XYZ file of C-alpha atoms in Angstrom:
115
model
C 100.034 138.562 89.516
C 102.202 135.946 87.336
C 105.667 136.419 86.075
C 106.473 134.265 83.246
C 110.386 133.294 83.348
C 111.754 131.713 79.974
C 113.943 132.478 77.285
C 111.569 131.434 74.402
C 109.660 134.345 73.326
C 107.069 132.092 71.800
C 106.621 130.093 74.975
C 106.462 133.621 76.929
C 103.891 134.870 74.941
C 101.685 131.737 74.860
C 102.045 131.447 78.467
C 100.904 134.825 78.752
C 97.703 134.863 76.652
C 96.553 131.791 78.275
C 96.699 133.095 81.482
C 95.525 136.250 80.606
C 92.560 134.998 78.889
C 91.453 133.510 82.431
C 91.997 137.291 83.757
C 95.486 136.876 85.732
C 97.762 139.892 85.510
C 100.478 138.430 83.683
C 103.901 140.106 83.257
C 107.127 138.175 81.578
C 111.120 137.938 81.587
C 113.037 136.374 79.349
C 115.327 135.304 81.689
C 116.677 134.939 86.102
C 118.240 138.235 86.313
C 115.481 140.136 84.366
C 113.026 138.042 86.526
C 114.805 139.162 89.942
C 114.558 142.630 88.725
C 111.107 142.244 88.294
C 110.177 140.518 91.687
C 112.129 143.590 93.613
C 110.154 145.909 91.709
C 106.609 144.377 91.803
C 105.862 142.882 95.344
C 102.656 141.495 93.988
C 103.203 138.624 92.213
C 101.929 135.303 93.693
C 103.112 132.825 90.976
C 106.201 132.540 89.376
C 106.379 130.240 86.145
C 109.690 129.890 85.226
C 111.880 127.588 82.708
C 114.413 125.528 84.058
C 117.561 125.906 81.402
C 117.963 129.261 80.851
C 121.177 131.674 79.896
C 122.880 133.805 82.385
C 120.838 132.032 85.431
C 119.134 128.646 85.430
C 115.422 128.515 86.776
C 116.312 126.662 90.202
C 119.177 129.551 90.955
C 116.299 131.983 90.379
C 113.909 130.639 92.685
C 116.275 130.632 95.152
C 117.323 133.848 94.889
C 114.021 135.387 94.658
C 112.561 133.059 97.819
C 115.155 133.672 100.046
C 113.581 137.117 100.370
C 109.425 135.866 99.568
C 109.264 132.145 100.757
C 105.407 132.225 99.998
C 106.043 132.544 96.696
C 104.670 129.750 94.517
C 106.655 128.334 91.670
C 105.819 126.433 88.771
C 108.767 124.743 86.455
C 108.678 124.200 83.103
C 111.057 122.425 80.716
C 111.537 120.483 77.668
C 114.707 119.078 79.688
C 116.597 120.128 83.037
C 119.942 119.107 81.242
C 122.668 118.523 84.063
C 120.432 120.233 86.506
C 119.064 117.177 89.273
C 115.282 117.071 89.760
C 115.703 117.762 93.516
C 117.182 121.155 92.505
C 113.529 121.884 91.908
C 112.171 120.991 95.662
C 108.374 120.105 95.426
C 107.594 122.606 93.152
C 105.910 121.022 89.653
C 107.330 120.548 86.567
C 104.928 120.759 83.467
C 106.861 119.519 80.952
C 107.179 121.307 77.165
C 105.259 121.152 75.162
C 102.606 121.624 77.050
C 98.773 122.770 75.969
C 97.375 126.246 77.040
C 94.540 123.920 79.294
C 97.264 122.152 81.058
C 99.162 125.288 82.044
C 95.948 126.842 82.935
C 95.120 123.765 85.548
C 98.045 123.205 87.206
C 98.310 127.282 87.873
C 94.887 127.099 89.186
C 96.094 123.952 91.699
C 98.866 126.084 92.302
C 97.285 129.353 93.357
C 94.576 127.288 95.294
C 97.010 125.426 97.301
């Protein structure tokens, strides 16, 4: 399972129907705290692709959050700019960069998962 993290509804549900279209179970939150509600709740997600300037909770305070209790968790960024936040905020997790195209997303989720 994927959980989508952004604030965009546009780039939610693009993200979505890509990744659906290659048959993942994809679920979405428009933001951290909705996304951390979701993660308690649904213990199967593998991949989390989140935005990294959001309201109420930035992307990087997320992850953290959320892999403090599931360190296998793999996370993808995503961003058309991390603002004020530094890039080693993000660790060694990737950072597709917005816009993307539904292929690109696709690929690097497939890397992810297969890493």
């Amino acid at each position: 399972m994927i959980l989508i993290v952004d604030d965009d509804a546009r780039i939610r549900d693009a993200a979505a129907g890509a990744l659906s279209a290659l048959g993942h179970q994809v679920i979405s939150a428009c933001d951290g705290h909705e996304a951390l509600a979701i993660c308690t709740r649904q213990p199967d997600i593998k991949l989390v692709v989140t935005d990294v300037i959001m309201p109420r909770l930035k992307g990087p305070d997320f992850v953290a959050r959320v892999r403090a209790t599931r360190p296998d968790l793999r996370v993808i960024y995503i961003s058309g700019s991390i603002g004020d936040t530094p890039r080693t905020a993000l660790g060694d997790h990737p950072l597709l960069a917005k816009p993307f195209t539904a292929a690109t997303l696709t690929q690097l989720v497939q890397q992810t998962l297969a890493a």
